[in-house]
C-alpha atoms as one frame of an Amber mdcrd trajectory, in Angstrom:
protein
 119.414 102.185 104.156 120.328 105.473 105.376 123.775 107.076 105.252 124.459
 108.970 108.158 127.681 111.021 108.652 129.162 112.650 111.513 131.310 115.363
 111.165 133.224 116.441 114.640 135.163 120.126 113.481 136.597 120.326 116.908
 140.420 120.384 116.962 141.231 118.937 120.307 140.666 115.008 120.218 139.963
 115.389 123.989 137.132 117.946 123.895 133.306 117.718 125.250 133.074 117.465
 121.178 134.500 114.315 120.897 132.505 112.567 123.764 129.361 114.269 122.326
 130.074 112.632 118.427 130.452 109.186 119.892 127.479 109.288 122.080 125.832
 110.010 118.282 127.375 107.058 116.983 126.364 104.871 119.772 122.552 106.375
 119.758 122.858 105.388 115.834 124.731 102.084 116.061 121.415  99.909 116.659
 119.674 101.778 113.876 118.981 100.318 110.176 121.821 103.230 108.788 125.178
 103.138 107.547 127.341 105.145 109.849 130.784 107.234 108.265 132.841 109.599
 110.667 135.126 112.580 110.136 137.258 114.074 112.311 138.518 117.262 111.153
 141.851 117.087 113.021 142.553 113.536 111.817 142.912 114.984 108.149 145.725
 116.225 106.335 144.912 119.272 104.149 146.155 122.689 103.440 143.122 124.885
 105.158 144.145 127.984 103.388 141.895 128.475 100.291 145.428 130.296  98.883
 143.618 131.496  95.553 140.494 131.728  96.342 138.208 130.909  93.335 140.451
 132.211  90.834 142.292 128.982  90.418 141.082 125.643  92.029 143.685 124.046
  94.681 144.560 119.923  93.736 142.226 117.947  96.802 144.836 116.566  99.156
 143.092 112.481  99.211 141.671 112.872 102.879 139.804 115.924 101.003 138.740
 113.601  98.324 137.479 111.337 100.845 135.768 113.415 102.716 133.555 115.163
 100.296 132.857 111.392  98.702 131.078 111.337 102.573 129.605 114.344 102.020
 127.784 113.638  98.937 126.955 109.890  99.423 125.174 111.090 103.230 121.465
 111.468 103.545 121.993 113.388 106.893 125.131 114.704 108.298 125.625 115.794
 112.132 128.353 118.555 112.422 129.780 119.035 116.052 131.349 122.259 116.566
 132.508 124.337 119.280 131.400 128.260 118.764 134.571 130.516 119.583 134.206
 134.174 119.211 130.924 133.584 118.059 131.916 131.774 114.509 133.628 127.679
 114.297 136.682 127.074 114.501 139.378 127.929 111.637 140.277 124.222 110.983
 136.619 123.633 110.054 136.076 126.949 108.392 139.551 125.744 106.759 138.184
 122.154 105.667 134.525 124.016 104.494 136.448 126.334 102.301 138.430 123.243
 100.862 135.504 121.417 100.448 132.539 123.448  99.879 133.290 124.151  96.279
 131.791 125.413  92.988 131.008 122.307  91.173 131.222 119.878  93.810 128.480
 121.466  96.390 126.797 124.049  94.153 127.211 125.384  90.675 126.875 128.916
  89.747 124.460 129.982  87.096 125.587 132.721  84.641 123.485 135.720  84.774
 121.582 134.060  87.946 122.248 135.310  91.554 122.092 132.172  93.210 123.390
 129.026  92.443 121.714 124.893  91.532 122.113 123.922  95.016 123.977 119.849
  94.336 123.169 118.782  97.293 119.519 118.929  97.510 117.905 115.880  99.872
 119.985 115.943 102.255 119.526 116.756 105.757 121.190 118.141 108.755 121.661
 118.500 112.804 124.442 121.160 113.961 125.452 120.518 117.818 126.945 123.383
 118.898 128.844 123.763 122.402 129.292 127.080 123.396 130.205 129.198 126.798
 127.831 131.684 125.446 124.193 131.790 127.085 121.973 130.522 124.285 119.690
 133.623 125.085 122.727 136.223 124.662 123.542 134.691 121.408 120.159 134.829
 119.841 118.966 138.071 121.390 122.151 140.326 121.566 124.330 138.636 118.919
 122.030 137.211 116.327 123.167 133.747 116.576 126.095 134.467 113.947 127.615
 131.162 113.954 124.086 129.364 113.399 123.066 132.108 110.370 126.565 131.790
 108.505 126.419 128.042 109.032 122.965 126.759 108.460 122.074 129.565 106.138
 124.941 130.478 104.464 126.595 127.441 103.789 124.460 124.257 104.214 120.910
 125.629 103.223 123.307 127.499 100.365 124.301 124.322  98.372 120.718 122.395
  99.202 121.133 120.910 102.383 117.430 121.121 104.328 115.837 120.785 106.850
 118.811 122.069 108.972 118.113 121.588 112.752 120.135 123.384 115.883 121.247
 121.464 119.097 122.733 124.419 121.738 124.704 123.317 124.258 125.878 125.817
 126.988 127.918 126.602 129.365 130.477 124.396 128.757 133.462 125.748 130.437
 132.111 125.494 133.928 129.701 122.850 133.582 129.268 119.869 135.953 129.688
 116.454 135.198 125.633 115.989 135.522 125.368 118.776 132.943 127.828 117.043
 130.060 126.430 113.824 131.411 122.262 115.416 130.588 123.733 116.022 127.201
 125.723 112.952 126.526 122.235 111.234 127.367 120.434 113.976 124.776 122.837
 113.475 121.777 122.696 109.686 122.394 118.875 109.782 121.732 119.374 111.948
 118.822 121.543 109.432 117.057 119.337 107.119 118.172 116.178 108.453 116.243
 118.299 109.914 113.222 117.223 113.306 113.797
């Protein structure tokens, strides 16, 4: 059976986010998977990675919990607004705190890049955005999506890594969020 976990990094419980995780969970709720949910703002955790990698921080339990998700998931879903073209700093807070040496990768001495540990894995980021998907990719280089997908999932093993863009948000109409309710809801349905 498949583990499936959805990650929502959004830190208003009312958001377009929140509507677009559950209409996952629904899509995925008649499937033969095992569904696990985090919600970012739920947790308790000290976001500030105060020393870095010099010295390792104790996990605060929801932490402990959370990466237990992480690593027993076949695919995660991560749904994010973009803001200033980068995720918010509660989830860049909780992937600091949880994206560790020794728990997602492990260096190699004298090697430049580490054993990715969690290899098999797969992964769908929905993104919302007020940004024109066009104006991100062309004029900004889709920073959020490269740091993201490349420099953080694809970084400790985590592939195929697949991109749902969702914009405008901020002036969309209810038959726009509803088109993408619909759209999200078939992607949890087919596990993708």
């Amino acid at each position: 059976m498949k583990q499936v976990l959805i990650i929502n990094g959004h830190p208003d419980k009312e958001s377009f986010n929140n509507a677009l995780s559950e209409a996952y969970i629904k899509g995925a709720s008649n499937t033969e998977t095992t569904l696990t949910q985090i919600n970012i703002a739920e947790l308790e955790f000290n976001s500030n990675l105060k020393f870095g990698y010099r010295k390792r921080m104790e996990l605060e339990p929801d932490l402990v919990n959370a990466i237990d998700k992480i690593k027993k998931a076949d695919h995660i879903v991560w749904v994010f607004p973009m803001w200033w073209y980068g995720y918010p700093a509660l989830m860049k807070g909780f992937i600091d705190r949880t994206f560790l040496p020794g728990i997602t990768y492990q260096p190699i001495e004298g090697k430049p890049l580490p054993e990715k540990l969690l290899k098999g894995k797969s992964a769908r980021l929905i993104i919302t955005a007020d940004t024109p998907k066009w104006y991100d990719y062309l004029i900004m280089k889709s920073p959020a999506i490269n740091q993201f997908k490349k420099g953080t999932l694809q970084f400790c093993g985590i592939n195929p890594v697949k991109v749902t863009y969702i914009s405008p948000i901020k002036s969309s109409s209810p038959d726009f969020r509803k088109k993408w309710l619909d759209k999200v809801f078939n992607l949890g349905k087919n596990l993708k």
